[in-house]
Amino acid sequence: MRFKKHEVFYSETMQAISQKYFNTPSYWIDLVEHNDLRYPYIVETDNEKKENPEHLVTYGDTIIIPSEEELSNVSLQELNKKDTETLVELSLGRDLNITDDEKYFNAHGSSDEILAFTDNGSGDLDVVRGVSNIKQQLQTRLLTPKGSLLLHPEYGSEIHNLFTYNTIETATLIEMEVARTLKVDTRVENVNIINWTIKGNEYHGEFEVNIRSVENSIRFVLNMDDSGIIALF
């Protein structure tokens, strides 16, 4: 693989570096991935760089510029595990982490208090990235009753209203609503039912979600009974 070296200058951004070498700013994410950088990528001082020295650069540091041909032809099969994880993280995004403490979550509802904290003891909010992020976002979308989120009337699902009779028709309606709800997220390519059962007032379904543009899939279990709805991703 052919590379050039670039010395980072004052006030430069990754988009500007991409423009300089490729005549377009659109390769900036590729440069971030090839150099294993983390946001904010370029910092102004060495003290800022010390917060994450392996994944930040400052003025005077050197980054690697791969050839445009290599950027165009790169495939997931040619990437090592670390590269692949970086691409997945970039493509699936990041967000604030919701606590996985079910009792705490149920006690506080959807207020700001359900957000999880890091374990550094400083009271910083935690974040989720990549596959963990999309799992959390799909779970939240699925379990939020449609129309209940202020200013977002189309967000959420109707599955809370579907469990009426323990029939095949009910299971089919639930399957269709789960697929419709999750495929609203443009990162989801397909949703498939693996199996389902209905016993009395209890529904149990297992689904597989295929993620677009990355070699990954997610399985989750959907349970409904008189106590409510649970989606385990």
PDB file of C-alpha atoms in Angstrom:
ATOM      1  CA  MET A   1       0.000   0.000   0.000  1.00  0.00           C
ATOM      2  CA  ARG A   2       1.398   3.412  -0.989  1.00  0.00           C
ATOM      3  CA  PHE A   3       1.479   6.283   1.523  1.00  0.00           C
ATOM      4  CA  LYS A   4       2.554   9.884   1.905  1.00  0.00           C
ATOM      5  CA  LYS A   5       3.391  11.618   5.156  1.00  0.00           C
ATOM      6  CA  HIS A   6       1.757  14.907   6.123  1.00  0.00           C
ATOM      7  CA  GLU A   7       2.871  17.267   8.878  1.00  0.00           C
ATOM      8  CA  VAL A   8      -0.101  18.836  10.645  1.00  0.00           C
ATOM      9  CA  PHE A   9      -0.035  22.642  10.589  1.00  0.00           C
ATOM     10  CA  TYR A  10      -1.801  25.239  12.728  1.00  0.00           C
ATOM     11  CA  SER A  11      -5.587  25.541  12.205  1.00  0.00           C
ATOM     12  CA  GLU A  12      -5.749  22.529   9.858  1.00  0.00           C
ATOM     13  CA  THR A  13      -8.730  20.183   9.938  1.00  0.00           C
ATOM     14  CA  MET A  14      -9.077  16.631   8.647  1.00  0.00           C
ATOM     15  CA  GLN A  15     -11.419  17.939   5.955  1.00  0.00           C
ATOM     16  CA  ALA A  16      -8.806  20.475   4.816  1.00  0.00           C
ATOM     17  CA  ILE A  17      -6.111  17.777   4.657  1.00  0.00           C
ATOM     18  CA  SER A  18      -8.425  15.585   2.585  1.00  0.00           C
ATOM     19  CA  GLN A  19      -9.079  18.516   0.234  1.00  0.00           C
ATOM     20  CA  LYS A  20      -5.346  19.139  -0.158  1.00  0.00           C
ATOM     21  CA  TYR A  21      -4.463  15.596  -1.233  1.00  0.00           C
ATOM     22  CA  PHE A  22      -7.664  14.363  -2.911  1.00  0.00           C
ATOM     23  CA  ASN A  23      -9.370  17.582  -4.111  1.00  0.00           C
ATOM     24  CA  THR A  24     -12.387  16.735  -1.985  1.00  0.00           C
ATOM     25  CA  PRO A  25     -13.076  16.883   1.769  1.00  0.00           C
ATOM     26  CA  SER A  26     -15.062  13.633   1.613  1.00  0.00           C
ATOM     27  CA  TYR A  27     -12.085  11.363   2.429  1.00  0.00           C
ATOM     28  CA  TRP A  28     -11.588  12.858   5.893  1.00  0.00           C
ATOM     29  CA  ILE A  29     -13.233   9.861   7.606  1.00  0.00           C
ATOM     30  CA  ASP A  30     -10.867   7.528   5.731  1.00  0.00           C
ATOM     31  CA  LEU A  31      -7.905   9.561   7.005  1.00  0.00           C
ATOM     32  CA  VAL A  32      -9.246   9.342  10.553  1.00  0.00           C
ATOM     33  CA  GLU A  33      -9.597   5.566  10.217  1.00  0.00           C
ATOM     34  CA  HIS A  34      -6.172   4.990   8.655  1.00  0.00           C
ATOM     35  CA  ASN A  35      -4.492   6.969  11.427  1.00  0.00           C
ATOM     36  CA  ASP A  36      -6.658   5.503  14.213  1.00  0.00           C
ATOM     37  CA  LEU A  37      -7.714   8.944  15.450  1.00  0.00           C
ATOM     38  CA  ARG A  38     -10.512   9.822  17.847  1.00  0.00           C
ATOM     39  CA  TYR A  39     -12.562  13.006  18.076  1.00  0.00           C
ATOM     40  CA  PRO A  40     -11.519  15.870  18.072  1.00  0.00           C
ATOM     41  CA  TYR A  41      -8.654  14.313  16.006  1.00  0.00           C
ATOM     42  CA  ILE A  42      -6.402  17.437  15.939  1.00  0.00           C
ATOM     43  CA  VAL A  43      -5.783  19.415  19.143  1.00  0.00           C
ATOM     44  CA  GLU A  44      -3.853  22.626  19.700  1.00  0.00           C
ATOM     45  CA  THR A  45      -1.525  21.719  22.576  1.00  0.00           C
ATOM     46  CA  ASP A  46       0.550  18.818  23.854  1.00  0.00           C
ATOM     47  CA  ASN A  47      -1.405  18.929  27.121  1.00  0.00           C
ATOM     48  CA  GLU A  48      -4.637  18.249  25.227  1.00  0.00           C
ATOM     49  CA  LYS A  49      -2.932  15.443  23.325  1.00  0.00           C
ATOM     50  CA  LYS A  50      -1.862  13.812  26.609  1.00  0.00           C
ATOM     51  CA  GLU A  51      -5.527  13.030  27.343  1.00  0.00           C
ATOM     52  CA  ASN A  52      -5.459  10.428  24.527  1.00  0.00           C
ATOM     53  CA  PRO A  53      -1.957  10.404  22.996  1.00  0.00           C
ATOM     54  CA  GLU A  54      -2.458   7.300  20.841  1.00  0.00           C
ATOM     55  CA  HIS A  55      -5.515   8.698  19.104  1.00  0.00           C
ATOM     56  CA  LEU A  56      -4.903  12.466  18.877  1.00  0.00           C
ATOM     57  CA  VAL A  57      -2.393  14.604  16.962  1.00  0.00           C
ATOM     58  CA  THR A  58      -1.250  18.179  17.406  1.00  0.00           C
ATOM     59  CA  TYR A  59       0.624  20.705  15.287  1.00  0.00           C
ATOM     60  CA  GLY A  60       3.948  19.325  14.076  1.00  0.00           C
ATOM     61  CA  ASP A  61       2.837  15.696  14.274  1.00  0.00           C
ATOM     62  CA  THR A  62       2.811  13.484  11.173  1.00  0.00           C
ATOM     63  CA  ILE A  63      -0.150  11.546   9.809  1.00  0.00           C
ATOM     64  CA  ILE A  64      -0.267   8.982   7.006  1.00  0.00           C
ATOM     65  CA  ILE A  65      -1.957   9.805   3.684  1.00  0.00           C
ATOM     66  CA  PRO A  66      -2.821   6.656   1.675  1.00  0.00           C
ATOM     67  CA  SER A  67      -3.188   6.850  -2.089  1.00  0.00           C
ATOM     68  CA  GLU A  68      -6.635   7.649  -3.477  1.00  0.00           C
ATOM     69  CA  GLU A  69      -6.596   4.329  -5.320  1.00  0.00           C
ATOM     70  CA  GLU A  70      -6.114   2.449  -2.066  1.00  0.00           C
ATOM     71  CA  LEU A  71      -8.926   4.411  -0.434  1.00  0.00           C
ATOM     72  CA  SER A  72     -11.266   3.595  -3.300  1.00  0.00           C
ATOM     73  CA  ASN A  73     -10.482  -0.129  -3.336  1.00  0.00           C
ATOM     74  CA  VAL A  74     -10.400  -0.877   0.384  1.00  0.00           C
ATOM     75  CA  SER A  75     -12.799  -3.600   1.538  1.00  0.00           C
ATOM     76  CA  LEU A  76     -13.772  -5.001   4.912  1.00  0.00           C
ATOM     77  CA  GLN A  77     -12.121  -8.317   4.081  1.00  0.00           C
ATOM     78  CA  GLU A  78      -8.752  -6.567   3.664  1.00  0.00           C
ATOM     79  CA  LEU A  79      -8.915  -4.771   6.997  1.00  0.00           C
ATOM     80  CA  ASN A  80      -7.536  -6.106  10.213  1.00  0.00           C
ATOM     81  CA  LYS A  81      -9.734  -6.454  13.301  1.00  0.00           C
ATOM     82  CA  LYS A  82      -8.804  -3.056  14.711  1.00  0.00           C
ATOM     83  CA  ASP A  83      -9.522  -1.310  11.394  1.00  0.00           C
ATOM     84  CA  THR A  84     -12.878  -3.055  11.109  1.00  0.00           C
ATOM     85  CA  GLU A  85     -13.895  -2.058  14.627  1.00  0.00           C
ATOM     86  CA  THR A  86     -13.002   1.552  13.819  1.00  0.00           C
ATOM     87  CA  LEU A  87     -15.086   1.519  10.644  1.00  0.00           C
ATOM     88  CA  VAL A  88     -18.051   0.011  12.470  1.00  0.00           C
ATOM     89  CA  GLU A  89     -17.781   2.661  15.176  1.00  0.00           C
ATOM     90  CA  LEU A  90     -17.666   5.457  12.603  1.00  0.00           C
ATOM     91  CA  SER A  91     -20.541   4.116  10.523  1.00  0.00           C
ATOM     92  CA  LEU A  92     -22.868   3.339  13.434  1.00  0.00           C
ATOM     93  CA  GLY A  93     -22.105   6.469  15.451  1.00  0.00           C
ATOM     94  CA  ARG A  94     -22.088   7.134  19.178  1.00  0.00           C
ATOM     95  CA  ASP A  95     -24.480   8.541  21.770  1.00  0.00           C
ATOM     96  CA  LEU A  96     -24.938   8.959  25.497  1.00  0.00           C
ATOM     97  CA  ASN A  97     -25.212   5.627  27.270  1.00  0.00           C
ATOM     98  CA  ILE A  98     -28.480   4.638  28.929  1.00  0.00           C
ATOM     99  CA  THR A  99     -28.034   2.713  32.163  1.00  0.00           C
ATOM    100  CA  ASP A 100     -28.523  -1.053  31.947  1.00  0.00           C
ATOM    101  CA  ASP A 101     -29.769  -1.105  35.548  1.00  0.00           C
ATOM    102  CA  GLU A 102     -33.353  -2.199  34.856  1.00  0.00           C
ATOM    103  CA  LYS A 103     -34.663  -1.300  38.332  1.00  0.00           C
ATOM    104  CA  TYR A 104     -33.140   2.184  38.132  1.00  0.00           C
ATOM    105  CA  PHE A 105     -34.469   2.649  34.578  1.00  0.00           C
ATOM    106  CA  ASN A 106     -38.001   1.636  35.586  1.00  0.00           C
ATOM    107  CA  ALA A 107     -37.924   3.908  38.631  1.00  0.00           C
ATOM    108  CA  HIS A 108     -36.883   7.025  36.707  1.00  0.00           C
ATOM    109  CA  GLY A 109     -38.682   6.484  33.411  1.00  0.00           C
ATOM    110  CA  SER A 110     -37.354   8.471  30.449  1.00  0.00           C
ATOM    111  CA  SER A 111     -35.877  11.358  32.445  1.00  0.00           C
ATOM    112  CA  ASP A 112     -32.272  12.512  32.176  1.00  0.00           C
ATOM    113  CA  GLU A 113     -31.475  10.459  35.290  1.00  0.00           C
ATOM    114  CA  ILE A 114     -31.445   7.192  33.289  1.00  0.00           C
ATOM    115  CA  LEU A 115     -28.094   8.116  31.685  1.00  0.00           C
ATOM    116  CA  ALA A 116     -25.105   6.036  32.772  1.00  0.00           C
ATOM    117  CA  PHE A 117     -21.860   7.409  34.190  1.00  0.00           C
ATOM    118  CA  THR A 118     -18.279   6.406  33.467  1.00  0.00           C
ATOM    119  CA  ASP A 119     -16.302   4.513  36.097  1.00  0.00           C
ATOM    120  CA  ASN A 120     -13.618   7.221  36.425  1.00  0.00           C
ATOM    121  CA  GLY A 121     -15.263   8.662  39.534  1.00  0.00           C
ATOM    122  CA  SER A 122     -15.528  12.165  38.043  1.00  0.00           C
ATOM    123  CA  GLY A 123     -19.242  12.080  37.327  1.00  0.00           C
ATOM    124  CA  ASP A 124     -18.779  12.079  33.535  1.00  0.00           C
ATOM    125  CA  LEU A 125     -21.599  10.741  31.380  1.00  0.00           C
ATOM    126  CA  ASP A 126     -20.738   7.516  29.572  1.00  0.00           C
ATOM    127  CA  VAL A 127     -21.109   7.000  25.805  1.00  0.00           C
ATOM    128  CA  VAL A 128     -21.796   3.977  23.596  1.00  0.00           C
ATOM    129  CA  ARG A 129     -20.257   3.466  20.166  1.00  0.00           C
ATOM    130  CA  GLY A 130     -20.695   1.311  17.091  1.00  0.00           C
ATOM    131  CA  VAL A 131     -22.835  -1.811  17.472  1.00  0.00           C
ATOM    132  CA  SER A 132     -23.604  -1.027  21.129  1.00  0.00           C
ATOM    133  CA  ASN A 133     -24.940   2.359  20.040  1.00  0.00           C
ATOM    134  CA  ILE A 134     -27.297   1.021  17.389  1.00  0.00           C
ATOM    135  CA  LYS A 135     -28.519  -1.711  19.771  1.00  0.00           C
ATOM    136  CA  GLN A 136     -29.442   0.973  22.287  1.00  0.00           C
ATOM    137  CA  GLN A 137     -31.121   3.178  19.678  1.00  0.00           C
ATOM    138  CA  LEU A 138     -33.164   0.329  18.198  1.00  0.00           C
ATOM    139  CA  GLN A 139     -34.235  -0.831  21.651  1.00  0.00           C
ATOM    140  CA  THR A 140     -35.318   2.699  22.607  1.00  0.00           C
ATOM    141  CA  ARG A 141     -37.252   3.192  19.358  1.00  0.00           C
ATOM    142  CA  LEU A 142     -39.003  -0.174  19.718  1.00  0.00           C
ATOM    143  CA  LEU A 143     -40.052   0.290  23.357  1.00  0.00           C
ATOM    144  CA  THR A 144     -41.235   3.901  23.009  1.00  0.00           C
ATOM    145  CA  PRO A 145     -45.001   4.105  22.326  1.00  0.00           C
ATOM    146  CA  LYS A 146     -45.528   5.926  19.040  1.00  0.00           C
ATOM    147  CA  GLY A 147     -46.656   9.511  19.608  1.00  0.00           C
ATOM    148  CA  SER A 148     -45.450   9.683  23.216  1.00  0.00           C
ATOM    149  CA  LEU A 149     -42.243  11.627  22.488  1.00  0.00           C
ATOM    150  CA  LEU A 150     -42.841  15.384  22.471  1.00  0.00           C
ATOM    151  CA  LEU A 151     -42.290  17.027  19.047  1.00  0.00           C
ATOM    152  CA  HIS A 152     -41.610  13.608  17.450  1.00  0.00           C
ATOM    153  CA  PRO A 153     -45.075  12.136  16.756  1.00  0.00           C
ATOM    154  CA  GLU A 154     -43.794   9.451  14.358  1.00  0.00           C
ATOM    155  CA  TYR A 155     -41.061   8.120  16.672  1.00  0.00           C
ATOM    156  CA  GLY A 156     -41.640   4.772  18.377  1.00  0.00           C
ATOM    157  CA  SER A 157     -43.764   1.689  17.742  1.00  0.00           C
ATOM    158  CA  GLU A 158     -47.330   0.406  18.063  1.00  0.00           C
ATOM    159  CA  ILE A 159     -46.430  -2.977  19.582  1.00  0.00           C
ATOM    160  CA  HIS A 160     -47.906  -1.903  22.927  1.00  0.00           C
ATOM    161  CA  ASN A 161     -51.340  -1.910  21.274  1.00  0.00           C
ATOM    162  CA  LEU A 162     -51.008  -5.173  19.364  1.00  0.00           C
ATOM    163  CA  PHE A 163     -51.046  -7.859  22.046  1.00  0.00           C
ATOM    164  CA  THR A 164     -54.779  -8.514  22.228  1.00  0.00           C
ATOM    165  CA  TYR A 165     -55.415 -12.164  21.366  1.00  0.00           C
ATOM    166  CA  ASN A 166     -53.053 -15.149  21.498  1.00  0.00           C
ATOM    167  CA  THR A 167     -53.426 -15.949  17.798  1.00  0.00           C
ATOM    168  CA  ILE A 168     -51.194 -16.389  14.767  1.00  0.00           C
ATOM    169  CA  GLU A 169     -52.622 -13.140  13.398  1.00  0.00           C
ATOM    170  CA  THR A 170     -51.399 -11.270  16.480  1.00  0.00           C
ATOM    171  CA  ALA A 171     -47.898 -12.743  16.135  1.00  0.00           C
ATOM    172  CA  THR A 172     -47.840 -11.724  12.460  1.00  0.00           C
ATOM    173  CA  LEU A 173     -48.887  -8.158  13.294  1.00  0.00           C
ATOM    174  CA  ILE A 174     -46.153  -7.930  15.949  1.00  0.00           C
ATOM    175  CA  GLU A 175     -43.563  -9.225  13.478  1.00  0.00           C
ATOM    176  CA  MET A 176     -44.633  -6.652  10.864  1.00  0.00           C
ATOM    177  CA  GLU A 177     -44.591  -3.785  13.373  1.00  0.00           C
ATOM    178  CA  VAL A 178     -41.136  -4.721  14.699  1.00  0.00           C
ATOM    179  CA  ALA A 179     -39.748  -4.796  11.145  1.00  0.00           C
ATOM    180  CA  ARG A 180     -41.448  -1.514  10.193  1.00  0.00           C
ATOM    181  CA  THR A 181     -40.235   0.271  13.320  1.00  0.00           C
ATOM    182  CA  LEU A 182     -36.605  -0.818  13.102  1.00  0.00           C
ATOM    183  CA  LYS A 183     -36.270  -0.265   9.339  1.00  0.00           C
ATOM    184  CA  VAL A 184     -37.119   3.404   9.855  1.00  0.00           C
ATOM    185  CA  ASP A 185     -33.474   3.622  10.946  1.00  0.00           C
ATOM    186  CA  THR A 186     -31.564   3.910   7.656  1.00  0.00           C
ATOM    187  CA  ARG A 187     -28.684   1.830   9.073  1.00  0.00           C
ATOM    188  CA  VAL A 188     -30.947  -1.239   9.227  1.00  0.00           C
ATOM    189  CA  GLU A 189     -31.040  -3.304   6.041  1.00  0.00           C
ATOM    190  CA  ASN A 190     -33.373  -6.114   7.050  1.00  0.00           C
ATOM    191  CA  VAL A 191     -35.264  -7.576  10.020  1.00  0.00           C
ATOM    192  CA  ASN A 192     -36.068 -11.302  10.151  1.00  0.00           C
ATOM    193  CA  ILE A 193     -38.094 -13.358  12.613  1.00  0.00           C
ATOM    194  CA  ILE A 194     -36.250 -16.449  13.875  1.00  0.00           C
ATOM    195  CA  ASN A 195     -39.014 -17.938  16.009  1.00  0.00           C
ATOM    196  CA  TRP A 196     -41.968 -16.950  18.183  1.00  0.00           C
ATOM    197  CA  THR A 197     -44.345 -18.481  20.714  1.00  0.00           C
ATOM    198  CA  ILE A 198     -47.568 -17.354  22.374  1.00  0.00           C
ATOM    199  CA  LYS A 199     -48.704 -18.997  25.614  1.00  0.00           C
ATOM    200  CA  GLY A 200     -51.692 -17.479  27.336  1.00  0.00           C
ATOM    201  CA  ASN A 201     -50.955 -13.784  27.791  1.00  0.00           C
ATOM    202  CA  GLU A 202     -47.247 -14.137  27.062  1.00  0.00           C
ATOM    203  CA  TYR A 203     -45.460 -13.532  23.751  1.00  0.00           C
ATOM    204  CA  HIS A 204     -41.836 -14.502  23.066  1.00  0.00           C
ATOM    205  CA  GLY A 205     -40.122 -13.663  19.771  1.00  0.00           C
ATOM    206  CA  GLU A 206     -36.518 -13.799  18.573  1.00  0.00           C
ATOM    207  CA  PHE A 207     -35.410 -11.535  15.723  1.00  0.00           C
ATOM    208  CA  GLU A 208     -32.262 -10.908  13.693  1.00  0.00           C
ATOM    209  CA  VAL A 209     -31.380  -7.424  12.410  1.00  0.00           C
ATOM    210  CA  ASN A 210     -28.941  -7.002   9.510  1.00  0.00           C
ATOM    211  CA  ILE A 211     -26.954  -3.774   9.565  1.00  0.00           C
ATOM    212  CA  ARG A 212     -26.353  -1.925   6.306  1.00  0.00           C
ATOM    213  CA  SER A 213     -22.780  -1.317   5.048  1.00  0.00           C
ATOM    214  CA  VAL A 214     -21.017  -3.340   7.738  1.00  0.00           C
ATOM    215  CA  GLU A 215     -20.610  -7.084   8.140  1.00  0.00           C
ATOM    216  CA  ASN A 216     -22.688  -7.325  11.265  1.00  0.00           C
ATOM    217  CA  SER A 217     -26.044  -8.490  12.539  1.00  0.00           C
ATOM    218  CA  ILE A 218     -27.892  -8.151  15.826  1.00  0.00           C
ATOM    219  CA  ARG A 219     -30.167 -10.661  17.510  1.00  0.00           C
ATOM    220  CA  PHE A 220     -32.693  -9.712  20.146  1.00  0.00           C
ATOM    221  CA  VAL A 221     -35.544 -11.243  22.090  1.00  0.00           C
ATOM    222  CA  LEU A 222     -38.922  -9.536  22.469  1.00  0.00           C
ATOM    223  CA  ASN A 223     -41.096 -10.566  25.415  1.00  0.00           C
ATOM    224  CA  MET A 224     -44.579  -9.310  26.284  1.00  0.00           C
ATOM    225  CA  ASP A 225     -46.836 -10.244  29.181  1.00  0.00           C
ATOM    226  CA  ASP A 226     -49.172  -8.584  31.668  1.00  0.00           C
ATOM    227  CA  SER A 227     -46.246  -6.758  33.288  1.00  0.00           C
ATOM    228  CA  GLY A 228     -45.176  -5.018  30.084  1.00  0.00           C
ATOM    229  CA  ILE A 229     -42.786  -5.347  27.155  1.00  0.00           C
ATOM    230  CA  ILE A 230     -39.085  -6.227  27.299  1.00  0.00           C
ATOM    231  CA  ALA A 231     -36.603  -6.182  24.409  1.00  0.00           C
ATOM    232  CA  LEU A 232     -33.271  -7.852  25.188  1.00  0.00           C
ATOM    233  CA  PHE A 233     -30.568  -6.945  22.643  1.00  0.00           C
TER     234      PHE A 233
END
